[in-house]
Amino acid sequence: MRGLPGSGKSHWVDAFIAGRRDGESIRRRGYFSTDDRFVTAGEYRFDASKLSEYHQHNLTGFIQALSRREPVVICDNTNMARWEFMAYEAAAKAMGYQVRIVLIGEPQDEAHQALCAERNQHGLELKQIQAMARQFQQP
């Protein structure tokens, strides 16, 4: 998954999983989102000091799922720069998986940026969303 915070990546994943017979298995064993690591007692609490550690845990879990041969493995992060998803993509391809990169929304679109600023769970303001959009790299 790729997209600005608040673009709807997790919503897309939820709909994808809901439409599959093995959806609950995917959610438990093949779905990896660094944001999920910031949820405590059902409440999202972002801590920037934990971001690098949680990204590493997320990647490790993703690779373990590939090793278990889970049929569908999803990385749900912003992945705005190519280097952010290169390790996920390389690991999946090395294990023989077909890789599908799904971009939600158009990061350069001003209306999309405004929508993301309104609904992201990180408390990011429009200027921060715009700065992220400027750093967006095509694959």
PDB file of C-alpha atoms in Angstrom, residues 33-55 121-122:
ATOM      1  CA  SER A  33       0.762  -1.923   9.467  1.00  0.00           C
ATOM      2  CA  THR A  34       3.244   0.060  11.508  1.00  0.00           C
ATOM      3  CA  ASP A  35       0.342   2.230  12.703  1.00  0.00           C
ATOM      4  CA  ASP A  36      -1.199  -0.796  14.430  1.00  0.00           C
ATOM      5  CA  ARG A  37       1.781  -0.897  16.781  1.00  0.00           C
ATOM      6  CA  PHE A  38       0.762   2.516  18.152  1.00  0.00           C
ATOM      7  CA  VAL A  39      -2.662   1.277  19.262  1.00  0.00           C
ATOM      8  CA  THR A  40      -2.936   0.716  23.004  1.00  0.00           C
ATOM      9  CA  ALA A  41      -6.230  -0.322  24.623  1.00  0.00           C
ATOM     10  CA  GLY A  42      -8.030   0.519  21.370  1.00  0.00           C
ATOM     11  CA  GLU A  43      -6.612   4.048  21.205  1.00  0.00           C
ATOM     12  CA  TYR A  44      -4.062   5.325  18.683  1.00  0.00           C
ATOM     13  CA  ARG A  45      -1.113   6.971  20.456  1.00  0.00           C
ATOM     14  CA  PHE A  46       1.680   7.983  18.110  1.00  0.00           C
ATOM     15  CA  ASP A  47       5.183   8.160  19.596  1.00  0.00           C
ATOM     16  CA  ALA A  48       7.792   9.356  17.073  1.00  0.00           C
ATOM     17  CA  SER A  49      10.598   7.887  19.179  1.00  0.00           C
ATOM     18  CA  LYS A  50       9.213   4.389  18.472  1.00  0.00           C
ATOM     19  CA  LEU A  51       8.743   4.818  14.719  1.00  0.00           C
ATOM     20  CA  SER A  52      12.020   3.267  13.565  1.00  0.00           C
ATOM     21  CA  GLU A  53      11.670   0.324  15.962  1.00  0.00           C
ATOM     22  CA  TYR A  54       8.068  -0.315  14.910  1.00  0.00           C
ATOM     23  CA  HIS A  55       8.943  -0.126  11.215  1.00  0.00           C
ATOM     24  CA  GLN A 121      -5.252   9.843  12.553  1.00  0.00           C
ATOM     25  CA  HIS A 122      -1.781  11.276  13.132  1.00  0.00           C
TER      26      HIS A 122
END
